Amino acid sequence: MKLLLGMAALATAFLFPVQAFAYSNPFHLTDSWRWNNNDFYGEGDPYILKFNGTYYLYVSTVDHQSGIKVWSSPDLVNWAYRGLCATDPITKAAYAPEVFYHVDGNFYMYTSPGGGGHYVLKSDSPLGPFVPVTGNVGMGIDGSVFVDDNGQWTFYATGSNQIMAWPMNSPTSFGSAVSTGLSMNGWTEGPTVLKRNNKYFMTYTGNHVWSTAYRVDYAVSNNATHAFAPASGQNPVLLETEGHHVGLGHNSLVRGPDLDSDYMVYHSHAHEGNSVYPGRRMNLDRIVWNGDRMLVLGPTSSEQTNPELPLFADRFNRTTIGNQWINVGGGTWGIYNQELMWQDTIGNASWYRQVTANATEADYTAEFHTKQMKQDSGNTPVYGVVFSYQDESNYGTAVLNRSLNRLETDFVIGGVSQGWEYASLPSGFNYTKWHQIRVEKKDSSFSIFVDGMKKQTRNITGLAGGKIGYATSNVHADFGYVAFSNKVGGSSAWNTYKPVDGTIEAVHYMQGGEGTAYHDLSQGNTGGAYRNEHVDIRSSASEGKYVIGWNQPGEWLKYRVNVAETGYYDLSLRAATTFPNAQFRLWNGAEDLTGPVPVPSTGDWENWRLTSGKRIYLTAGHHELRLETVSGEYDLSSLTFSRADAVTSINDDFNDGNDNGWTRYEGDWSVVNGEYAGTGAGSFGKTVIGSSLWSDYSVEADIRRLTSTGDAGIVVRVNNPASGKAFVNNPDYLQGYYAHITAQGVHLGKMNYGYQALDFAAMSLPADSWHHLKVVTSGTHIKIYVNHGVSPVIDYTDTSMNPFTHGKVGLRVMNSNARFDNVKVNP
């Protein structure tokens, strides 16, 4: 730990270099929990609190032990074990402990020991000791708190397989339960809420913790307690059921060190020790935003760039203030215990300021921490921060007034005050404890937050970026961690290296300006949205986000990517156009990766389609790829890179008496008299074969339903299959398309851990008779043929936001017993 803190000290009060190091999931922490027999238990249900520039990690306690462990980190990557922060006997099997800071200056922990209701514990430090301050208050498991801008606390937890909300009167007092409207089939848990652009975003986890299909969805509401709607076409946002990185879920959300990025913290199965309960490890993946759409850049298990640090930060872990700070107006300033800066001259109304030698750009985010030690009785004592400081005639200031219990802000431009404005703070606000002030500046808008609560937004013209710092008037105050970053409102997404394979939002092209990050032939942003550059960006109603419009021949955009492994990838663009001849091309430096690729007309600028994939070869590592418009015009929503492999032909008549190569999930599967028998009467079952990297292929099989009810058929583009009988009873545990027959005809459905009917062709297909079913996939286009017909009975194109373009093949039965034979797969 001394080495870790020493490394952090070296970076103090300097402009941070570009991050060149990498982390990979899962994390391997020291001092992990273990079962009695020393098998690995690990870090389940991870929760991270950020306080005064330091991150604190809390995890679930192994069932047979008491105590709650805590780790700390300056950067979300390097973690030091700090011991037990709670030891009370009620912490035996303390599930999902989460810690929240209250304006009274205390930390409140919520945990559900053994899943048997909640206890509230309290401490004056994030390191503890936390002691119980309530008995068992019930309310299910997995409690989490959200603090709204008005200071209202809301508690969320699982109840009756749904997420419930309880408005809180205090950190230990809970109101009546309100249903958020959210649940997942099987089991629902692990809620967490954040607020962005006046909307409430909740992530929540479904299925059993030991299932490989443990996963995360998210939902949005205009209210903190109810009417949450799952994000259409985007869920699950975190899921992986095959390979070594499975069982992903129970996440929390945390702001990154650069003050602008967001991260999802979650656990995965550790595959160590007990084979039934395999242990869990912590993982970290980036979240990016496009309008009101939240996108998880993951899950990843390859090397990812470390979370970016702020451009400037100071922890004051030294003995003198140093030349990184400039005194303005005098006062008595110093460093205490190598952990904070102070100013203690009081008795007059003079302003004393310390500002940084370094200045922000025009748009930025700044974060400050301060507390009051003493104030004089007169001359309106206040203390706080200064920002966009250019000189004594041009700056902004935000201060706390203990006497009037409020935030006060003013802006001075050309020596003229723009007028003080005030925002009340919650009752019980303890000014002698640490509080965070945060400033987000974008264009002419300044948003001021106190302890995460947005208290003011002011529109101020004529004031750009500048220095930041601390200020007092007639107050002795202490000042803690301070930092700034030239990123705001999610702009950190633009320069981050997005994982490939994966989807990249079109508007997240890199920074650097004309000729470096993009080339645009028209002046200004024609659509006037999202970014203040010459790239033309508009809002799309049908996509529900920002897109790039008016792409003309010769224009180009650059995207930063992090390729997980060397190999072939299929590139598809989600685009809209009325032009018959639109084309794009992708470059990697001087290498033409694709040649001209057509973008078919979609008939309308709000009709979005995914182009058929163009196979390209990429090497592992970081690249800056350039997307060029070759001809015509099109509007661009996103780029999708999918790891690809050649389709291997399969011809299985089961005459060898086995089903080698097939993976069975639910149902009873066996080879009987050279036929593949699937039993799902009153239930369901599936079996799959092939590679998740396959794209376009045809699949055909002879199918005979033995029962008059139910259905049987072929699944294509299969991803993330899992047992719907493991801890739950869900027939839809896969992602892909299901072409199946019933007595009434042929059906096509989409399965995404739920079922959506897409198309139907009526015909008589009696039970106990053989029928031949053939499915042909090409891009987002699916054709279904019956009984060797030359014309498809279903001809369907998936125009949704989440078409499946790659995956395995399989067979499925639902409430039916069936036989399958002569299964063929061809490229």
Short mmCIF file of C-alpha atoms in Angstrom, two decimals, residues 170-441:
data_model
loop_
_atom_site.label_atom_id
_atom_site.label_comp_id
_atom_site.label_asym_id
_atom_site.label_seq_id
_atom_site.Cartn_x
_atom_site.Cartn_y
_atom_site.Cartn_z
CA SER A 170 -33.79 9.96 6.60
CA PRO A 171 -30.94 7.49 6.05
CA THR A 172 -32.61 5.15 8.55
CA SER A 173 -36.32 5.81 7.92
CA PHE A 174 -38.25 4.27 5.05
CA GLY A 175 -41.65 5.17 3.61
CA SER A 176 -44.18 2.97 1.85
CA ALA A 177 -43.10 0.69 -0.99
CA VAL A 178 -43.69 1.69 -4.61
CA SER A 179 -43.33 -0.69 -7.55
CA THR A 180 -40.84 0.49 -10.14
CA GLY A 181 -42.48 -1.82 -12.68
CA LEU A 182 -39.30 -3.78 -13.34
CA SER A 183 -38.77 -7.52 -13.19
CA MET A 184 -37.11 -10.34 -15.11
CA ASN A 185 -38.34 -13.88 -15.49
CA GLY A 186 -36.81 -16.11 -12.85
CA TRP A 187 -35.40 -13.64 -10.35
CA THR A 188 -34.62 -9.90 -10.27
CA GLU A 189 -32.04 -8.14 -8.08
CA GLY A 190 -29.18 -5.65 -7.86
CA PRO A 191 -30.79 -2.28 -8.74
CA THR A 192 -28.76 0.91 -9.03
CA VAL A 193 -29.95 4.34 -10.22
CA LEU A 194 -28.33 7.44 -11.67
CA LYS A 195 -29.79 10.66 -13.02
CA ARG A 196 -28.78 12.21 -16.32
CA ASN A 197 -30.45 14.99 -18.30
CA ASN A 198 -33.38 14.95 -15.86
CA LYS A 199 -34.08 11.26 -16.50
CA TYR A 200 -33.58 8.34 -14.14
CA PHE A 201 -31.62 5.32 -15.38
CA MET A 202 -31.80 2.05 -13.48
CA THR A 203 -29.65 -0.99 -14.11
CA TYR A 204 -30.84 -4.27 -12.62
CA THR A 205 -29.84 -7.92 -12.77
CA GLY A 206 -31.84 -11.01 -13.70
CA ASN A 207 -31.64 -14.74 -13.08
CA HIS A 208 -29.79 -16.66 -10.39
CA VAL A 209 -26.29 -15.62 -9.39
CA TRP A 210 -24.83 -19.04 -10.22
CA SER A 211 -26.41 -19.23 -13.68
CA THR A 212 -24.24 -18.47 -16.69
CA ALA A 213 -27.21 -16.40 -17.95
CA TYR A 214 -26.94 -13.90 -15.09
CA ARG A 215 -27.28 -10.59 -16.93
CA VAL A 216 -27.95 -6.84 -16.70
CA ASP A 217 -30.78 -4.78 -18.21
CA TYR A 218 -31.47 -1.09 -17.90
CA ALA A 219 -34.62 1.02 -17.82
CA VAL A 220 -35.51 4.71 -17.92
CA SER A 221 -38.12 6.86 -16.17
CA ASN A 222 -39.05 10.48 -15.64
CA ASN A 223 -39.64 9.64 -11.98
CA ALA A 224 -37.30 8.25 -9.34
CA THR A 225 -39.73 5.67 -7.97
CA HIS A 226 -42.06 4.34 -10.66
CA ALA A 227 -42.94 4.03 -14.36
CA PHE A 228 -39.53 2.67 -15.35
CA ALA A 229 -39.58 1.29 -18.90
CA PRO A 230 -36.93 -1.20 -20.10
CA ALA A 231 -34.75 0.34 -22.80
CA SER A 232 -36.35 -0.74 -26.06
CA GLY A 233 -34.17 -2.87 -28.33
CA GLN A 234 -31.10 -2.57 -26.10
CA ASN A 235 -31.41 -5.22 -23.39
CA PRO A 236 -29.61 -7.17 -22.11
CA VAL A 237 -26.79 -4.63 -21.96
CA LEU A 238 -24.44 -7.12 -20.29
CA LEU A 239 -24.50 -10.84 -21.04
CA GLU A 240 -22.09 -13.66 -21.84
CA THR A 241 -22.87 -17.33 -21.29
CA GLU A 242 -20.05 -19.17 -23.07
CA GLY A 243 -16.30 -19.28 -22.57
CA HIS A 244 -14.41 -18.26 -19.46
CA HIS A 245 -16.18 -14.94 -18.82
CA VAL A 246 -19.73 -15.83 -17.80
CA GLY A 247 -22.29 -15.18 -15.09
CA LEU A 248 -22.10 -11.40 -15.45
CA GLY A 249 -24.22 -9.24 -13.21
CA HIS A 250 -25.05 -7.39 -10.00
CA ASN A 251 -23.41 -4.18 -11.07
CA SER A 252 -22.90 -0.74 -9.66
CA LEU A 253 -22.11 2.46 -11.58
CA VAL A 254 -19.24 4.82 -10.83
CA ARG A 255 -17.76 8.00 -12.32
CA GLY A 256 -14.21 7.60 -13.65
CA PRO A 257 -11.12 9.51 -12.51
CA ASP A 258 -11.36 11.86 -15.50
CA LEU A 259 -14.58 13.26 -13.90
CA ASP A 260 -16.61 12.57 -17.07
CA SER A 261 -16.54 8.85 -17.95
CA ASP A 262 -18.88 6.29 -16.38
CA TYR A 263 -18.09 2.66 -15.60
CA MET A 264 -20.12 -0.44 -14.88
CA VAL A 265 -18.64 -2.54 -12.07
CA TYR A 266 -19.92 -6.13 -11.98
CA HIS A 267 -18.90 -9.66 -11.09
CA SER A 268 -18.28 -12.78 -13.16
CA HIS A 269 -17.90 -16.43 -12.27
CA ALA A 270 -14.36 -17.15 -11.14
CA HIS A 271 -14.23 -20.85 -12.15
CA GLU A 272 -12.18 -21.70 -9.09
CA GLY A 273 -12.83 -23.98 -6.15
CA ASN A 274 -16.34 -25.29 -5.70
CA SER A 275 -17.72 -26.47 -9.04
CA VAL A 276 -21.32 -25.77 -8.01
CA TYR A 277 -20.69 -22.33 -6.52
CA PRO A 278 -17.70 -21.19 -8.54
CA GLY A 279 -16.81 -17.92 -6.83
CA ARG A 280 -16.89 -14.43 -8.29
CA ARG A 281 -14.46 -11.76 -9.43
CA MET A 282 -14.84 -8.05 -10.04
CA ASN A 283 -14.93 -6.56 -13.56
CA LEU A 284 -14.97 -3.05 -14.96
CA ASP A 285 -16.29 -1.90 -18.34
CA ARG A 286 -16.86 1.52 -19.82
CA ILE A 287 -20.29 3.11 -20.34
CA VAL A 288 -20.86 5.69 -23.08
CA TRP A 289 -23.91 7.79 -23.86
CA ASN A 290 -25.68 8.97 -26.99
CA GLY A 291 -28.55 11.21 -25.99
CA ASP A 292 -30.63 9.14 -23.58
CA ARG A 293 -29.14 5.84 -24.72
CA MET A 294 -26.70 4.10 -22.41
CA LEU A 295 -24.26 1.71 -24.06
CA VAL A 296 -21.90 -0.67 -22.26
CA LEU A 297 -18.62 -1.16 -24.11
CA GLY A 298 -18.39 -4.77 -23.11
CA PRO A 299 -18.28 -7.26 -21.69
CA THR A 300 -14.52 -7.37 -22.25
CA SER A 301 -11.83 -9.76 -21.11
CA SER A 302 -9.01 -8.49 -23.33
CA GLU A 303 -6.73 -5.60 -22.39
CA GLN A 304 -8.49 -2.26 -22.13
CA THR A 305 -6.97 1.18 -21.69
CA ASN A 306 -6.91 2.18 -18.04
CA PRO A 307 -9.55 4.70 -16.97
CA GLU A 308 -8.23 8.10 -17.95
CA LEU A 309 -6.98 10.41 -15.25
CA PRO A 310 -7.97 14.07 -15.00
CA LEU A 311 -5.77 16.53 -16.82
CA PHE A 312 -4.92 18.16 -13.49
CA ALA A 313 -5.36 16.92 -9.93
CA ASP A 314 -4.00 17.70 -6.48
CA ARG A 315 -4.26 15.64 -3.29
CA PHE A 316 -2.01 18.03 -1.30
CA ASN A 317 0.11 15.13 -0.07
CA ARG A 318 3.21 17.29 0.50
CA THR A 319 4.42 19.91 2.97
CA THR A 320 4.20 23.14 0.92
CA ILE A 321 1.64 24.55 -1.51
CA GLY A 322 4.17 24.83 -4.35
CA ASN A 323 4.25 26.64 -7.67
CA GLN A 324 1.25 24.84 -9.10
CA TRP A 325 -0.89 27.36 -7.22
CA ILE A 326 -1.12 31.16 -7.46
CA ASN A 327 -2.28 33.24 -4.50
CA VAL A 328 -4.78 36.02 -5.23
CA GLY A 329 -5.68 38.54 -2.53
CA GLY A 330 -3.55 37.25 0.31
CA GLY A 331 -4.81 35.34 3.32
CA THR A 332 -2.95 32.75 5.35
CA TRP A 333 -2.63 29.47 3.47
CA GLY A 334 -0.85 26.23 4.26
CA ILE A 335 -0.74 22.44 4.02
CA TYR A 336 -1.92 20.22 6.89
CA ASN A 337 -0.65 16.70 7.47
CA GLN A 338 0.15 16.30 3.77
CA GLU A 339 -3.55 15.79 3.04
CA LEU A 340 -5.28 19.16 2.62
CA MET A 341 -4.80 22.90 2.04
CA TRP A 342 -6.20 25.48 4.49
CA GLN A 343 -6.83 29.21 4.83
CA ASP A 344 -7.51 30.65 8.29
CA THR A 345 -7.59 34.47 8.08
CA ILE A 346 -11.04 35.71 9.16
CA GLY A 347 -12.55 38.91 10.53
CA ASN A 348 -13.11 40.87 7.32
CA ALA A 349 -15.00 40.60 4.04
CA SER A 350 -11.91 40.29 1.84
CA TRP A 351 -11.73 37.50 -0.73
CA TYR A 352 -8.72 35.20 -0.46
CA ARG A 353 -8.11 32.86 -3.38
CA GLN A 354 -5.70 30.19 -4.52
CA VAL A 355 -5.93 29.38 -8.23
CA THR A 356 -4.11 26.78 -10.29
CA ALA A 357 -1.28 27.70 -12.62
CA ASN A 358 -2.94 25.44 -15.17
CA ALA A 359 -6.10 26.46 -17.01
CA THR A 360 -8.97 24.52 -18.53
CA GLU A 361 -10.17 24.71 -22.12
CA ALA A 362 -13.51 26.34 -22.97
CA ASP A 363 -15.54 23.23 -21.99
CA TYR A 364 -14.55 21.29 -18.90
CA THR A 365 -15.52 19.54 -15.68
CA ALA A 366 -13.99 20.52 -12.33
CA GLU A 367 -14.35 18.83 -8.97
CA PHE A 368 -13.58 20.31 -5.54
CA HIS A 369 -13.82 19.22 -1.89
CA THR A 370 -14.07 21.56 1.05
CA LYS A 371 -15.17 21.91 4.67
CA GLN A 372 -15.47 24.76 7.14
CA MET A 373 -13.44 24.92 10.34
CA LYS A 374 -14.57 28.29 11.71
CA GLN A 375 -16.45 31.40 10.61
CA ASP A 376 -16.78 34.98 11.87
CA SER A 377 -20.16 36.26 12.96
CA GLY A 378 -20.30 39.17 10.52
CA ASN A 379 -19.45 40.14 6.94
CA THR A 380 -21.39 37.22 5.40
CA PRO A 381 -18.87 34.39 5.86
CA VAL A 382 -18.68 32.05 2.85
CA TYR A 383 -16.21 29.57 1.37
CA GLY A 384 -15.99 27.54 -1.81
CA VAL A 385 -14.50 27.52 -5.28
CA VAL A 386 -13.56 29.66 -8.22
CA PHE A 387 -13.55 28.54 -11.85
CA SER A 388 -13.08 29.91 -15.37
CA TYR A 389 -10.75 32.33 -13.61
CA GLN A 390 -8.91 34.56 -16.05
CA ASP A 391 -8.26 37.54 -13.82
CA GLU A 392 -10.03 39.49 -11.08
CA SER A 393 -12.41 40.91 -13.67
CA ASN A 394 -13.44 37.59 -15.25
CA TYR A 395 -14.36 34.47 -13.30
CA GLY A 396 -17.11 32.37 -11.79
CA THR A 397 -17.51 31.47 -8.13
CA ALA A 398 -19.64 29.04 -6.11
CA VAL A 399 -19.60 29.26 -2.33
CA LEU A 400 -21.39 27.71 0.64
CA ASN A 401 -23.15 29.92 3.17
CA ARG A 402 -23.56 28.18 6.51
CA SER A 403 -25.56 30.99 8.08
CA LEU A 404 -28.23 30.83 5.37
CA ASN A 405 -27.82 27.12 4.50
CA ARG A 406 -27.42 27.66 0.78
CA LEU A 407 -25.21 27.60 -2.29
CA GLU A 408 -24.40 31.01 -3.76
CA THR A 409 -22.99 31.65 -7.23
CA ASP A 410 -21.84 34.72 -9.11
CA PHE A 411 -20.11 35.41 -12.40
CA VAL A 412 -17.94 38.45 -13.02
CA ILE A 413 -17.36 39.46 -16.65
CA GLY A 414 -15.40 42.55 -17.56
CA GLY A 415 -15.42 43.52 -13.90
CA VAL A 416 -19.24 43.47 -13.73
CA SER A 417 -21.13 41.04 -11.51
CA GLN A 418 -23.80 39.08 -13.36
CA GLY A 419 -25.77 38.82 -10.13
CA TRP A 420 -25.73 36.42 -7.21
CA GLU A 421 -28.12 33.48 -7.36
CA TYR A 422 -28.97 31.11 -4.54
CA ALA A 423 -30.02 27.48 -4.03
CA SER A 424 -31.06 26.03 -0.69
CA LEU A 425 -29.26 22.98 0.69
CA PRO A 426 -30.89 20.09 2.56
CA SER A 427 -31.62 20.47 6.25
CA GLY A 428 -28.94 18.92 8.42
CA PHE A 429 -26.18 19.96 6.03
CA ASN A 430 -23.03 19.74 8.16
CA TYR A 431 -20.65 22.43 6.95
CA THR A 432 -17.82 21.15 9.18
CA LYS A 433 -17.63 17.94 7.13
CA TRP A 434 -16.30 17.35 3.64
CA HIS A 435 -18.57 18.27 0.74
CA GLN A 436 -18.04 18.11 -2.99
CA ILE A 437 -18.68 21.00 -5.38
CA ARG A 438 -18.69 20.08 -9.05
CA VAL A 439 -18.78 22.42 -12.04
CA GLU A 440 -19.69 21.28 -15.54
CA LYS A 441 -19.25 23.86 -18.29
#
